[in-house]
PDB file of C-alpha atoms in Angstrom:
ATOM      1  CA  MET A  52      -9.522 -11.155 -13.299  1.00 47.00           C
ATOM      2  CA  ILE A  53     -11.380 -12.708 -10.481  1.00 51.00           C
ATOM      3  CA  SER A  54      -9.488 -13.332  -7.291  1.00 73.00           C
ATOM      4  CA  LYS A  55      -9.855 -17.341  -6.903  1.00 75.00           C
ATOM      5  CA  LEU A  56      -9.953 -20.077  -9.482  1.00 73.00           C
ATOM      6  CA  PRO A  57      -9.764 -23.971  -9.536  1.00 71.00           C
ATOM      7  CA  LYS A  58      -6.260 -24.901  -9.288  1.00 79.00           C
ATOM      8  CA  TRP A  59      -6.305 -26.196 -13.112  1.00 67.00           C
ATOM      9  CA  ALA A  60      -7.736 -22.912 -14.287  1.00 71.00           C
ATOM     10  CA  ALA A  61      -5.012 -21.212 -12.074  1.00 70.00           C
ATOM     11  CA  ASP A  62      -2.164 -22.824 -13.841  1.00 70.00           C
ATOM     12  CA  LEU A  63      -3.453 -22.614 -17.072  1.00 73.00           C
ATOM     13  CA  THR A  64      -3.726 -18.657 -16.627  1.00 73.00           C
ATOM     14  CA  GLU A  65      -0.513 -18.436 -14.999  1.00 72.00           C
ATOM     15  CA  LYS A  66       1.469 -20.607 -17.485  1.00 73.00           C
ATOM     16  CA  THR A  67      -0.269 -19.927 -20.806  1.00 65.00           C
ATOM     17  CA  SER A  68      -1.538 -16.812 -20.428  1.00 67.00           C
ATOM     18  CA  SER A  69      -0.076 -13.815 -22.659  1.00 75.00           C
ATOM     19  CA  ILE A  70      -0.536 -11.546 -20.045  1.00 85.00           C
ATOM     20  CA  MET A  71       1.641 -13.085 -17.478  1.00 89.00           C
ATOM     21  CA  PHE A  72       5.345 -12.345 -17.691  1.00 92.00           C
ATOM     22  CA  ASP A  73       8.406 -14.296 -15.887  1.00 94.00           C
ATOM     23  CA  MET A  74      10.129 -12.173 -13.160  1.00 97.00           C
ATOM     24  CA  LYS A  75      12.972 -12.658 -11.094  1.00 98.00           C
ATOM     25  CA  ILE A  76      13.406 -11.089  -7.813  1.00 98.00           C
ATOM     26  CA  LEU A  77      16.614  -9.218  -7.096  1.00 98.00           C
ATOM     27  CA  GLU A  78      16.248  -7.513  -3.503  1.00 98.00           C
ATOM     28  CA  THR A  79      13.764  -7.330  -0.749  1.00 98.00           C
ATOM     29  CA  VAL A  80      13.912  -4.811   2.042  1.00 98.00           C
ATOM     30  CA  TYR A  81      11.401  -4.268   4.819  1.00 97.00           C
ATOM     31  CA  ILE A  82      10.722  -0.659   5.395  1.00 97.00           C
ATOM     32  CA  SER A  83       8.755  -1.621   8.463  1.00 96.00           C
ATOM     33  CA  PRO A  84       7.709  -5.004  10.164  1.00 95.00           C
ATOM     34  CA  ASP A  85       4.991  -5.237   7.727  1.00 94.00           C
ATOM     35  CA  ILE A  86       5.738  -3.057   4.739  1.00 97.00           C
ATOM     36  CA  LYS A  87       7.974  -5.050   2.420  1.00 98.00           C
ATOM     37  CA  LYS A  88       9.469  -3.506  -0.904  1.00 98.00           C
ATOM     38  CA  ILE A  89      10.572  -6.237  -3.578  1.00 98.00           C
ATOM     39  CA  ARG A  90      12.352  -5.310  -6.705  1.00 98.00           C
ATOM     40  CA  PHE A  91      11.805  -7.634  -9.754  1.00 98.00           C
ATOM     41  CA  GLU A  92      13.604  -7.988 -13.112  1.00 98.00           C
ATOM     42  CA  GLY A  93      12.327  -9.318 -16.326  1.00 97.00           C
ATOM     43  CA  ASP A  94      11.004  -8.138 -19.649  1.00 95.00           C
ATOM     44  CA  ILE A  95       8.597  -5.154 -18.896  1.00 96.00           C
ATOM     45  CA  SER A  96       8.311  -3.661 -22.418  1.00 95.00           C
ATOM     46  CA  GLN A  97       4.779  -4.774 -22.984  1.00 92.00           C
ATOM     47  CA  MET A  98       3.651  -3.332 -19.936  1.00 95.00           C
ATOM     48  CA  ASN A  99       1.663   0.172 -19.830  1.00 95.00           C
ATOM     49  CA  PHE A 100       1.965   1.578 -16.263  1.00 96.00           C
ATOM     50  CA  GLN A 101      -0.862   4.296 -15.668  1.00 96.00           C
ATOM     51  CA  ILE A 102      -1.707   5.378 -12.016  1.00 97.00           C
ATOM     52  CA  GLY A 103      -4.583   3.313 -10.673  1.00 96.00           C
ATOM     53  CA  TYR A 104      -3.381   0.350 -12.753  1.00 97.00           C
ATOM     54  CA  ALA A 105      -2.397  -3.016 -10.832  1.00 96.00           C
ATOM     55  CA  ASN A 106      -0.621  -6.146 -11.572  1.00 96.00           C
ATOM     56  CA  ILE A 107      -1.781  -9.694 -10.701  1.00 94.00           C
ATOM     57  CA  ILE A 108       0.166 -12.372  -8.829  1.00 95.00           C
ATOM     58  CA  ARG A 109      -0.574 -15.608  -8.075  1.00 91.00           C
ATOM     59  CA  VAL A 110      -0.450 -16.124  -4.075  1.00 92.00           C
ATOM     60  CA  SER A 111      -1.438 -19.953  -3.610  1.00 89.00           C
ATOM     61  CA  ASP A 112      -2.904 -22.809  -5.587  1.00 87.00           C
ATOM     62  CA  THR A 113      -5.874 -21.170  -6.359  1.00 84.00           C
ATOM     63  CA  GLU A 114      -5.770 -17.164  -5.680  1.00 91.00           C
ATOM     64  CA  PHE A 115      -4.525 -14.256  -7.117  1.00 90.00           C
ATOM     65  CA  ARG A 116      -3.876 -10.699  -5.672  1.00 92.00           C
ATOM     66  CA  ASN A 117      -3.863  -7.461  -7.190  1.00 94.00           C
ATOM     67  CA  TYR A 118      -0.611  -5.257  -6.643  1.00 96.00           C
ATOM     68  CA  THR A 119       0.447  -1.615  -7.544  1.00 96.00           C
ATOM     69  CA  VAL A 120       4.230  -0.812  -8.997  1.00 98.00           C
ATOM     70  CA  SER A 121       5.509   2.020  -7.324  1.00 98.00           C
ATOM     71  CA  TYR A 122       8.479   2.351  -9.417  1.00 98.00           C
ATOM     72  CA  HIS A 123       9.301   0.812 -12.811  1.00 98.00           C
ATOM     73  CA  ASN A 124      12.293   1.504 -15.545  1.00 98.00           C
ATOM     74  CA  VAL A 125      11.876  -0.369 -18.757  1.00 97.00           C
ATOM     75  CA  ARG A 126      15.413  -0.238 -20.152  1.00 97.00           C
ATOM     76  CA  ASP A 127      16.893  -1.491 -16.809  1.00 97.00           C
ATOM     77  CA  ARG A 128      14.140  -3.972 -16.826  1.00 97.00           C
ATOM     78  CA  ILE A 129      13.126  -3.607 -13.186  1.00 98.00           C
ATOM     79  CA  LEU A 130      10.074  -2.753 -11.298  1.00 98.00           C
ATOM     80  CA  ASP A 131       9.163  -2.491  -7.569  1.00 98.00           C
ATOM     81  CA  ILE A 132       6.175  -3.267  -5.778  1.00 98.00           C
ATOM     82  CA  ILE A 133       5.416  -2.210  -2.003  1.00 98.00           C
ATOM     83  CA  PHE A 134       3.258  -4.517  -0.248  1.00 97.00           C
ATOM     84  CA  HIS A 135       1.552  -4.067   3.282  1.00 96.00           C
ATOM     85  CA  ILE A 136       2.158  -7.808   5.128  1.00 93.00           C
ATOM     86  CA  HIS A 137      -0.980  -8.084   7.608  1.00 83.00           C
ATOM     87  CA  ASP A 138      -2.934 -10.260   9.672  1.00 75.00           C
ATOM     88  CA  ASN A 139      -2.412 -13.979   8.289  1.00 78.00           C
ATOM     89  CA  GLY A 140      -3.996 -13.997   4.795  1.00 85.00           C
ATOM     90  CA  VAL A 141      -2.928 -16.066   1.790  1.00 89.00           C
ATOM     91  CA  GLY A 142      -1.083 -13.341   0.139  1.00 90.00           C
ATOM     92  CA  SER A 143       0.720 -11.898   3.029  1.00 91.00           C
ATOM     93  CA  ARG A 144       2.321 -15.189   3.751  1.00 93.00           C
ATOM     94  CA  TYR A 145       3.091 -15.657   0.505  1.00 95.00           C
ATOM     95  CA  ILE A 146       4.693 -12.564  -0.035  1.00 96.00           C
ATOM     96  CA  ASP A 147       6.568 -12.409   3.455  1.00 95.00           C
ATOM     97  CA  LYS A 148       8.288 -15.674   2.293  1.00 96.00           C
ATOM     98  CA  LEU A 149       9.830 -14.281  -0.975  1.00 97.00           C
ATOM     99  CA  GLN A 150      13.397 -14.085  -1.074  1.00 97.00           C
ATOM    100  CA  PRO A 151      16.271 -12.704  -3.531  1.00 97.00           C
ATOM    101  CA  LYS A 152      16.456 -15.188  -6.695  1.00 97.00           C
ATOM    102  CA  ASP A 153      12.881 -16.499  -6.171  1.00 97.00           C
ATOM    103  CA  GLU A 154      10.980 -16.630  -9.582  1.00 96.00           C
ATOM    104  CA  LEU A 155       7.359 -15.897 -10.085  1.00 95.00           C
ATOM    105  CA  ARG A 156       4.944 -14.435 -12.991  1.00 93.00           C
ATOM    106  CA  ILE A 157       3.450 -11.112 -13.066  1.00 95.00           C
ATOM    107  CA  SER A 158       0.410  -9.622 -15.284  1.00 93.00           C
ATOM    108  CA  ILE A 159       0.853  -6.702 -17.282  1.00 94.00           C
ATOM    109  CA  PRO A 160      -0.814  -3.569 -15.234  1.00 95.00           C
ATOM    110  CA  ARG A 161      -4.608  -3.424 -15.655  1.00 93.00           C
ATOM    111  CA  GLY A 162      -7.190  -0.930 -13.986  1.00 93.00           C
ATOM    112  CA  LYS A 163      -8.778   2.471 -14.446  1.00 92.00           C
ATOM    113  CA  LYS A 164      -6.674   5.745 -15.130  1.00 94.00           C
ATOM    114  CA  MET A 165      -6.899   8.098 -11.897  1.00 97.00           C
ATOM    115  CA  TYR A 166      -4.618  10.655 -12.655  1.00 96.00           C
ATOM    116  CA  ASP A 167      -5.922  13.932 -14.579  1.00 95.00           C
ATOM    117  CA  GLU A 168      -2.902  15.966 -15.681  1.00 95.00           C
ATOM    118  CA  THR A 169      -4.944  18.733 -16.857  1.00 96.00           C
ATOM    119  CA  ILE A 170      -5.937  19.464 -13.022  1.00 96.00           C
ATOM    120  CA  ARG A 171      -3.413  21.316 -11.302  1.00 96.00           C
ATOM    121  CA  GLN A 172      -4.165  20.545  -7.856  1.00 96.00           C
ATOM    122  CA  GLN A 173      -3.669  16.769  -6.822  1.00 97.00           C
ATOM    123  CA  PHE A 174      -4.981  15.294  -3.857  1.00 97.00           C
ATOM    124  CA  ILE A 175      -4.319  11.270  -2.857  1.00 98.00           C
ATOM    125  CA  PHE A 176      -5.714   9.524   0.026  1.00 98.00           C
ATOM    126  CA  GLY A 177      -4.780   5.895   1.184  1.00 97.00           C
ATOM    127  CA  ASP A 178      -3.649   3.575   3.806  1.00 97.00           C
ATOM    128  CA  GLU A 179      -0.306   0.891   3.832  1.00 97.00           C
ATOM    129  CA  THR A 180      -1.910  -0.766   0.516  1.00 96.00           C
ATOM    130  CA  SER A 181      -1.921   2.828  -1.187  1.00 98.00           C
ATOM    131  CA  LEU A 182       1.874   3.563  -0.514  1.00 98.00           C
ATOM    132  CA  GLY A 183       2.840   2.010  -4.095  1.00 98.00           C
ATOM    133  CA  LEU A 184       0.591   4.356  -5.834  1.00 98.00           C
ATOM    134  CA  ALA A 185       1.910   7.480  -3.928  1.00 98.00           C
ATOM    135  CA  CYS A 186       5.544   6.446  -4.704  1.00 98.00           C
ATOM    136  CA  ALA A 187       4.471   6.132  -8.334  1.00 98.00           C
ATOM    137  CA  ILE A 188       2.491   9.381  -8.964  1.00 98.00           C
ATOM    138  CA  LEU A 189       5.066  11.508  -6.752  1.00 98.00           C
ATOM    139  CA  PRO A 190       7.530  12.002  -9.404  1.00 98.00           C
ATOM    140  CA  ILE A 191       4.761  12.650 -12.149  1.00 98.00           C
ATOM    141  CA  LEU A 192       3.424  15.205  -9.693  1.00 98.00           C
ATOM    142  CA  GLN A 193       6.682  17.194  -9.529  1.00 98.00           C
ATOM    143  CA  LYS A 194       7.469  17.038 -13.199  1.00 97.00           C
ATOM    144  CA  ASN A 195       4.176  18.570 -14.114  1.00 97.00           C
ATOM    145  CA  ASN A 196       4.439  21.267 -11.439  1.00 97.00           C
ATOM    146  CA  HIS A 197       1.481  19.964  -9.686  1.00 97.00           C
ATOM    147  CA  GLN A 198       0.021  21.334  -6.011  1.00 97.00           C
ATOM    148  CA  TYR A 199      -0.179  18.077  -4.220  1.00 97.00           C
ATOM    149  CA  GLN A 200      -1.191  16.606  -0.841  1.00 97.00           C
ATOM    150  CA  PHE A 201      -1.023  13.040   0.498  1.00 98.00           C
ATOM    151  CA  TYR A 202      -3.190  12.055   3.270  1.00 97.00           C
ATOM    152  CA  PHE A 203      -2.343   8.507   4.983  1.00 97.00           C
ATOM    153  CA  GLU A 204      -3.985   6.550   7.566  1.00 97.00           C
ATOM    154  CA  LEU A 205      -1.486   4.362   8.989  1.00 97.00           C
ATOM    155  CA  ASP A 206      -0.938   2.037  11.819  1.00 95.00           C
ATOM    156  CA  ASP A 207       1.234   3.289  14.663  1.00 94.00           C
ATOM    157  CA  GLU A 208       4.100   1.186  13.763  1.00 94.00           C
ATOM    158  CA  ASN A 209       4.003   2.742   9.980  1.00 96.00           C
ATOM    159  CA  GLN A 210       3.660   6.228  10.643  1.00 96.00           C
ATOM    160  CA  ASN A 211       7.568   7.094   9.814  1.00 97.00           C
ATOM    161  CA  VAL A 212       7.216   5.051   6.394  1.00 98.00           C
ATOM    162  CA  PRO A 213       6.114   7.910   4.225  1.00 98.00           C
ATOM    163  CA  GLU A 214       9.444   9.510   4.978  1.00 98.00           C
ATOM    164  CA  LEU A 215      11.508   6.666   4.667  1.00 98.00           C
ATOM    165  CA  LEU A 216      10.053   6.101   1.250  1.00 98.00           C
ATOM    166  CA  GLY A 217      10.880  10.072   0.302  1.00 97.00           C
ATOM    167  CA  LEU A 218       7.251  11.283   0.396  1.00 98.00           C
ATOM    168  CA  GLU A 219       6.647  14.680   0.291  1.00 97.00           C
ATOM    169  CA  ASN A 220       3.415  17.106   1.399  1.00 97.00           C
ATOM    170  CA  TYR A 221       2.019  14.243   3.323  1.00 97.00           C
ATOM    171  CA  THR A 222      -0.137  14.311   6.391  1.00 96.00           C
ATOM    172  CA  VAL A 223      -0.255  10.983   8.335  1.00 96.00           C
ATOM    173  CA  PHE A 224      -3.327  10.105  10.470  1.00 95.00           C
ATOM    174  CA  SER A 225      -3.601   7.206  13.286  1.00 90.00           C
ATOM    175  CA  LYS A 226      -5.816   4.490  12.010  1.00 88.00           C
ATOM    176  CA  LYS A 227      -8.298   5.017  14.490  1.00 81.00           C
ATOM    177  CA  ASN A 228     -11.560   4.605  12.604  1.00 70.00           C
ATOM    178  CA  THR A 229     -11.461   8.501  11.967  1.00 83.00           C
ATOM    179  CA  PHE A 230     -12.060   8.091   8.291  1.00 91.00           C
ATOM    180  CA  ARG A 231     -15.252   6.415   9.118  1.00 90.00           C
ATOM    181  CA  ASN A 232     -16.960   9.775  10.828  1.00 92.00           C
ATOM    182  CA  GLU A 233     -18.117  11.567   7.938  1.00 93.00           C
ATOM    183  CA  GLN A 234     -18.423  15.113  10.360  1.00 93.00           C
ATOM    184  CA  TRP A 235     -14.860  14.482  11.257  1.00 93.00           C
ATOM    185  CA  ILE A 236     -13.763  13.900   7.469  1.00 93.00           C
ATOM    186  CA  SER A 237     -15.739  17.299   6.703  1.00 92.00           C
ATOM    187  CA  GLU A 238     -13.608  19.458   9.219  1.00 92.00           C
ATOM    188  CA  LEU A 239     -10.317  18.393   7.587  1.00 91.00           C
ATOM    189  CA  PRO A 240      -8.015  21.424   6.521  1.00 88.00           C
ATOM    190  CA  ILE A 241      -8.562  20.180   2.724  1.00 87.00           C
ATOM    191  CA  PHE A 242     -12.188  21.552   2.937  1.00 86.00           C
ATOM    192  CA  ASN A 243     -11.106  24.982   4.872  1.00 82.00           C
ATOM    193  CA  THR A 244     -10.072  26.532   1.688  1.00 82.00           C
ATOM    194  CA  ASP A 245     -11.679  27.105  -1.800  1.00 85.00           C
ATOM    195  CA  GLU A 246      -8.156  26.321  -3.508  1.00 86.00           C
ATOM    196  CA  TRP A 247      -8.983  22.355  -3.167  1.00 90.00           C
ATOM    197  CA  ASP A 248     -12.374  22.806  -4.376  1.00 90.00           C
ATOM    198  CA  ALA A 249     -11.925  21.499  -7.911  1.00 92.00           C
ATOM    199  CA  ALA A 250      -8.829  19.193  -7.276  1.00 95.00           C
ATOM    200  CA  ASN A 251      -8.409  16.011  -8.586  1.00 97.00           C
ATOM    201  CA  TYR A 252      -9.254  13.382  -5.792  1.00 97.00           C
ATOM    202  CA  ILE A 253      -7.884   9.938  -5.753  1.00 98.00           C
ATOM    203  CA  LEU A 254      -8.957   7.577  -2.946  1.00 98.00           C
ATOM    204  CA  THR A 255      -7.723   3.957  -2.230  1.00 97.00           C
ATOM    205  CA  GLY A 256      -7.096   1.725   0.707  1.00 96.00           C
ATOM    206  CA  ASN A 257      -9.882   0.465   2.971  1.00 94.00           C
ATOM    207  CA  ALA A 258     -13.024   0.360   1.049  1.00 95.00           C
ATOM    208  CA  LYS A 259     -14.795   1.470   3.921  1.00 95.00           C
ATOM    209  CA  SER A 260     -12.721   4.763   4.633  1.00 96.00           C
ATOM    210  CA  VAL A 261     -12.729   5.144   0.943  1.00 97.00           C
ATOM    211  CA  GLN A 262     -16.421   4.956   0.629  1.00 96.00           C
ATOM    212  CA  THR A 263     -17.083   7.431   3.687  1.00 96.00           C
ATOM    213  CA  PHE A 264     -14.537   9.945   2.298  1.00 96.00           C
ATOM    214  CA  ARG A 265     -15.773   9.791  -1.056  1.00 96.00           C
ATOM    215  CA  LYS A 266     -19.700  10.693   0.175  1.00 95.00           C
ATOM    216  CA  VAL A 267     -18.181  13.777   2.014  1.00 95.00           C
ATOM    217  CA  LEU A 268     -16.496  14.942  -0.910  1.00 94.00           C
ATOM    218  CA  LYS A 269     -19.475  14.888  -3.345  1.00 92.00           C
ATOM    219  CA  GLY A 270     -21.173  16.828  -0.929  1.00 88.00           C
ATOM    220  CA  LYS A 271     -18.479  19.461  -0.435  1.00 87.00           C
ATOM    221  CA  SER A 272     -16.307  19.455  -3.604  1.00 86.00           C
ATOM    222  CA  ARG A 273     -16.592  20.058  -7.443  1.00 89.00           C
ATOM    223  CA  GLY A 274     -13.753  18.343  -8.143  1.00 91.00           C
ATOM    224  CA  ASN A 275     -12.889  14.930 -10.052  1.00 95.00           C
ATOM    225  CA  ILE A 276     -13.007  11.891  -7.660  1.00 96.00           C
ATOM    226  CA  SER A 277     -11.531   8.540  -8.310  1.00 97.00           C
ATOM    227  CA  SER A 278     -11.938   5.742  -5.986  1.00 96.00           C
ATOM    228  CA  GLN A 279     -11.008   2.090  -5.307  1.00 95.00           C
ATOM    229  CA  GLY A 280     -11.111   0.348  -2.507  1.00 94.00           C
ATOM    230  CA  TYR A 281      -8.153  -2.382  -2.212  1.00 93.00           C
ATOM    231  CA  TRP A 282      -9.247  -4.168   0.728  1.00 88.00           C
ATOM    232  CA  LEU A 283     -12.149  -4.616   3.503  1.00 85.00           C
ATOM    233  CA  GLU A 284     -12.244  -6.202   6.851  1.00 77.00           C
ATOM    234  CA  GLY A 285     -13.544  -9.797   6.725  1.00 64.00           C
ATOM    235  CA  LYS A 286     -13.568 -10.413   2.677  1.00 65.00           C
ATOM    236  CA  LYS A 287     -10.670 -11.917   0.646  1.00 63.00           C
ATOM    237  CA  GLY A 288      -9.267 -10.821  -2.484  1.00 51.00           C
ATOM    238  CA  LEU A 289     -11.259  -7.435  -2.688  1.00 47.00           C
TER     239      LEU A 289
END
């Protein structure tokens, strides 16, 4: 779905679309000042949750944004989404104001699958916007006995968020444009062993970081690479 529509079209999409479902907020919690987790309740029995899929939420009269579900339970009718509230964007303002008992509509998940269960080594890279995907894939990796690593580039105030979310086998890097430097990326520990040469690589988050990391990987690895830029400085509704 495109990120912006005329108000009449957005109204029609949200109210009459067969892919949008009514949800109610059960609880909200700030993991950090700009990381907010929200638990929603509603009928999610028709939703197909896959690693790499995202749900659409209308965040203004004319705009929609994509968000990744971090946890779901069809029997209990609940799903969690971890939001990164940054700058003063329309999506951030909308999410920041949401409170328990608020009601809204959320779409079914759509996107491209990024997880290949046949590959033993799984490597996941991202930033604050990728934390939901990381939380969603962790129990799958554990259940299927994968070898896995998470690399996160995070703002200083979010350095401890992966620990608070219960993530494991992760390395946190400061968000200082390091993942825009091809030479620096090529010297990361992941490239110092042949063990990860044929891994399944999942790259999400900042589009420039994803693009640079992907370029290095294509020159150094035989692995499967799935990538999706979630946001880009100066660009709305990526």
